[in-house]
Short mmCIF file of C-alpha atoms in Angstrom, two decimals:
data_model
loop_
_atom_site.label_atom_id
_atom_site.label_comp_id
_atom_site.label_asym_id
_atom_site.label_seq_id
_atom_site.Cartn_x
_atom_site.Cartn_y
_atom_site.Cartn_z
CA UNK A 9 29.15 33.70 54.13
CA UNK A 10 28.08 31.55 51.00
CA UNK A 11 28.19 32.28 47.49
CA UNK A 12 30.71 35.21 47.23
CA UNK A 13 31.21 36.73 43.90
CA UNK A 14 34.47 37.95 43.23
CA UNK A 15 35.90 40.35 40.26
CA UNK A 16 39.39 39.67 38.94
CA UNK A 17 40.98 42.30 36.68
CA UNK A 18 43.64 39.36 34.70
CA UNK A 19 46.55 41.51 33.90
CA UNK A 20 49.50 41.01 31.52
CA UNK A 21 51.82 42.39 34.75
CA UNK A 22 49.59 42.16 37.76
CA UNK A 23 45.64 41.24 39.02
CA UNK A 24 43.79 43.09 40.96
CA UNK A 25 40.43 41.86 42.49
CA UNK A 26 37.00 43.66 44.11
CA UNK A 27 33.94 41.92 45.96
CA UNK A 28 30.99 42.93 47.37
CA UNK A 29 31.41 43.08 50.59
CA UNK A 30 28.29 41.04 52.37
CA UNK A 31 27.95 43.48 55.69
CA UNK A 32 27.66 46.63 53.66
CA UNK A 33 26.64 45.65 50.13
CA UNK A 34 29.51 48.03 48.70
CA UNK A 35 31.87 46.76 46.20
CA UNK A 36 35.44 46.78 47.57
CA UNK A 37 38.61 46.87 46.48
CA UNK A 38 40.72 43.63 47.47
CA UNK A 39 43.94 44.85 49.42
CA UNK A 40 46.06 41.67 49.32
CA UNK A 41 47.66 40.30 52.25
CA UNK A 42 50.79 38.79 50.40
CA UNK A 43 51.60 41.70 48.43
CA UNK A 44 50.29 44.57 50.72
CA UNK A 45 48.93 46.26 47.63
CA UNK A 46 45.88 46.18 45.51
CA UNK A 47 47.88 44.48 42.97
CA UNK A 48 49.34 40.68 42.54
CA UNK A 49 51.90 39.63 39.82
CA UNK A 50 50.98 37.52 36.89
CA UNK A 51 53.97 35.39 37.75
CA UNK A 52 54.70 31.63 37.89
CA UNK A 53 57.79 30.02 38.68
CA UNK A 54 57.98 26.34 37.96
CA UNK A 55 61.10 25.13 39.96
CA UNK A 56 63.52 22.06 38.58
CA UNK A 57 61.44 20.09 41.66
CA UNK A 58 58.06 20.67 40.10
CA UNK A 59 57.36 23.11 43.31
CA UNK A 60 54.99 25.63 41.66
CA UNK A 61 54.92 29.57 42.96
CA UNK A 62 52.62 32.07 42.19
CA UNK A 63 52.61 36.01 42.92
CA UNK A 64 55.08 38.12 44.82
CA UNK A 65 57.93 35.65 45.24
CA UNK A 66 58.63 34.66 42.07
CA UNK A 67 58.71 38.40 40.98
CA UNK A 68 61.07 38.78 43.87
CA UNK A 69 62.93 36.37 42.56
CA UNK A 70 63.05 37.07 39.05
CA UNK A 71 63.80 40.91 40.00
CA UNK A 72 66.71 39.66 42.14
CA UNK A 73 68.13 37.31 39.68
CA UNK A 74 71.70 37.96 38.88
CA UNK A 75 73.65 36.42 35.89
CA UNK A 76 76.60 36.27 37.92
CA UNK A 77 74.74 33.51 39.90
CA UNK A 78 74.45 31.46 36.69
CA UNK A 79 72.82 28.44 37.88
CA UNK A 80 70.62 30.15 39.89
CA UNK A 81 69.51 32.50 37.13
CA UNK A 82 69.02 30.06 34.72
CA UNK A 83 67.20 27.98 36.27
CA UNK A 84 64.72 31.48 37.83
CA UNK A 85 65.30 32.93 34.29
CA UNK A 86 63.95 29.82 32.72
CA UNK A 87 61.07 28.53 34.63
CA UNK A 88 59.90 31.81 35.42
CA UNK A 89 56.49 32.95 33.13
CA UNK A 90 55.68 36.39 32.87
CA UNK A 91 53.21 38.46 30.63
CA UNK A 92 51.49 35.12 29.80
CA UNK A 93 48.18 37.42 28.33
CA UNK A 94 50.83 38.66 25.59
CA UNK A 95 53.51 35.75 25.79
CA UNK A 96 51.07 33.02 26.22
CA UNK A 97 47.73 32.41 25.79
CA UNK A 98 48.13 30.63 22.26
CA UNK A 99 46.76 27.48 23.05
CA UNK A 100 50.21 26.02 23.39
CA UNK A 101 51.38 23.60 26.32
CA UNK A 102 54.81 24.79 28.14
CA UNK A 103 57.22 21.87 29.38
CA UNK A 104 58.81 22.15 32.67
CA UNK A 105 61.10 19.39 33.35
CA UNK A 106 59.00 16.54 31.40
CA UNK A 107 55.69 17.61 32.39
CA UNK A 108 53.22 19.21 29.96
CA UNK A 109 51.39 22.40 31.23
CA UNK A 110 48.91 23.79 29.04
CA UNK A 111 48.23 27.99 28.94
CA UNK A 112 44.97 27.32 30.58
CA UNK A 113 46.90 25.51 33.62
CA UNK A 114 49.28 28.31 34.32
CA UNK A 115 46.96 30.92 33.96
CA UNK A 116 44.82 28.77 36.63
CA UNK A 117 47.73 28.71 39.06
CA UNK A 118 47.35 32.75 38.92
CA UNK A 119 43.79 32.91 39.21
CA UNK A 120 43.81 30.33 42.41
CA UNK A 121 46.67 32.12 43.90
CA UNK A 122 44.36 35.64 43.46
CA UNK A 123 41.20 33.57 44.88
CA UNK A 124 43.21 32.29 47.59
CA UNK A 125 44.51 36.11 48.86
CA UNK A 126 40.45 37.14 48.62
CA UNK A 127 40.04 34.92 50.75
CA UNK A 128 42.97 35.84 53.17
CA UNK A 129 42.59 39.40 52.98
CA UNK A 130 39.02 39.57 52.80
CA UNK A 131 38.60 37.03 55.92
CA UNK A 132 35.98 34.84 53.79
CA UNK A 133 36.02 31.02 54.50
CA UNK A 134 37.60 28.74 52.12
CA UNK A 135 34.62 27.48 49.38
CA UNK A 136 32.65 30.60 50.05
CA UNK A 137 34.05 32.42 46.89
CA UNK A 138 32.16 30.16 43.69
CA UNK A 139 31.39 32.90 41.23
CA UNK A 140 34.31 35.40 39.27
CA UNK A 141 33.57 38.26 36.87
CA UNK A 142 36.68 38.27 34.64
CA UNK A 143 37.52 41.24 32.73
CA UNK A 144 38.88 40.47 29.05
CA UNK A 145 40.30 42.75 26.34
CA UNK A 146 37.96 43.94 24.13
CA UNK A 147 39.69 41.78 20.95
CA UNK A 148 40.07 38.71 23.11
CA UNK A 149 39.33 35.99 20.67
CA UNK A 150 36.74 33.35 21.53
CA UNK A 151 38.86 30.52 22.50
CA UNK A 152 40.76 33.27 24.26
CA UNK A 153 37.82 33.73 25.78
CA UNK A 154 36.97 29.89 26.62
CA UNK A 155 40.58 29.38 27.86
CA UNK A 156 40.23 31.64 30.83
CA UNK A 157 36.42 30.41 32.00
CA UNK A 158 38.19 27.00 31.45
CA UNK A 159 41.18 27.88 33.65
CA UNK A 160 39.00 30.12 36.05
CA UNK A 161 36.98 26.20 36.61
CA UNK A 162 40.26 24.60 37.31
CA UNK A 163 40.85 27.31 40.07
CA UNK A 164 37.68 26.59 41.61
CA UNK A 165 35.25 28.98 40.29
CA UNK A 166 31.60 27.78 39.86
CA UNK A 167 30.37 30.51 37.67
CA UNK A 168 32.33 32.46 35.66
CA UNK A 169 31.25 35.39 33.63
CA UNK A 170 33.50 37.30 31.35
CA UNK A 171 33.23 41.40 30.65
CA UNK A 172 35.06 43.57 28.53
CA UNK A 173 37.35 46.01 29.92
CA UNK A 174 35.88 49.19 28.64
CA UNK A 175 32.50 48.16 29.47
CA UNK A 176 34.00 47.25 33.55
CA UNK A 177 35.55 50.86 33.26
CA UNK A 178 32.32 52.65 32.53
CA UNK A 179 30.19 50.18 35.34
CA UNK A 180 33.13 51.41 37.75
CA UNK A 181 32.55 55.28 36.42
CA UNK A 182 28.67 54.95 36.81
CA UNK A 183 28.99 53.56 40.09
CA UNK A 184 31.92 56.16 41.72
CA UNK A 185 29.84 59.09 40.47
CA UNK A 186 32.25 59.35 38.13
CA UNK A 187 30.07 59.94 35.10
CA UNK A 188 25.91 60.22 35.51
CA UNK A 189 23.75 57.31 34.91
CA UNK A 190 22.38 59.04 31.87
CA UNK A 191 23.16 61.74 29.98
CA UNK A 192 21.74 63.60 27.45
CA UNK A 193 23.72 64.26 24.20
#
């Protein structure tokens, strides 16, 4: 398998993914091994030892956090970023224990860690996976815009194409049968 293209819904809360799947030539939806869904938290945890974690256990953690363990939750409470499309995403760097990480960093952690569980639950071989369709909002500015292809090349992408939400919701209702391929008004 070379040159997979991927698709990577980038959500506030969680991603979700689809390929094409080279045996059949049908777009799938990615079912990912680490979660056991279809969906993957937008979450990174920086820890005090610079150990970055991405996905399912750092929403673990931050849903088990307990005040009552106040070191503990402080330290998940405060190194813990969540909702980085609304939170984030201002062209701002975040400091984590006197290292610098700008937006387009962390959001490359998530897109890696989504790349990464394609490639797990998908069984494709490491480096086969070089192009990503990334859907955007629809008011995404254009440094918005050049922030994720930027942090979608830090996560290993080759090519990177961006598309609108509404127009990947009307390409997924043309496709399903959904809605005809023309219509007549």
């Amino acid at each position: 398998m070379k040159n997979i293209t991927v698709s990577i819904d980038f959500g506030t809360s969680n991603c979700a993914a689809s390929w094409i799947n080279p045996n059949t030539g049908i777009p799938e939806v990615v079912r990912f091994i680490e979660s056991g869904t279809e969906k993957l938290p937008s979450v990174v945890h920086i820890a005090n030892s610079g150990k970055i974690s991405v996905g399912v256990t750092p929403y673990e953690d931050l849903e088990r956090a307990s005040p009552l363990d106040s070191e503990g939750y402080y330290e998940i409470i405060n190194n813990t970023i969540t909702s980085i499309k609304t939170k984030m995403m201002k062209g701002n760097a975040t400091l984590h224990h006197g290292k610098s990480y700008g937006d387009d960093e962390i959001i490359s952690f998530i897109l890696k860690k989504v790349k990464e569980q394609i490639e797990l639950s998908c069984s494709i071989p490491q480096g086969a996976i070089d192009k990503v369709v990334l859907t955007t909002p629809v008011k995404f500015e254009e440094w918005k815009k050049d922030m994720l292809k930027h942090a979608a090349a830090l996560a290993g992408f080759k090519k990177v194409k961006l598309l609108e939400e509404p127009i990947s919701a009307a390409l997924y209702a043309i496709k399903r049968g959904i809605v005809p391929k023309t219509s007549k008004g």
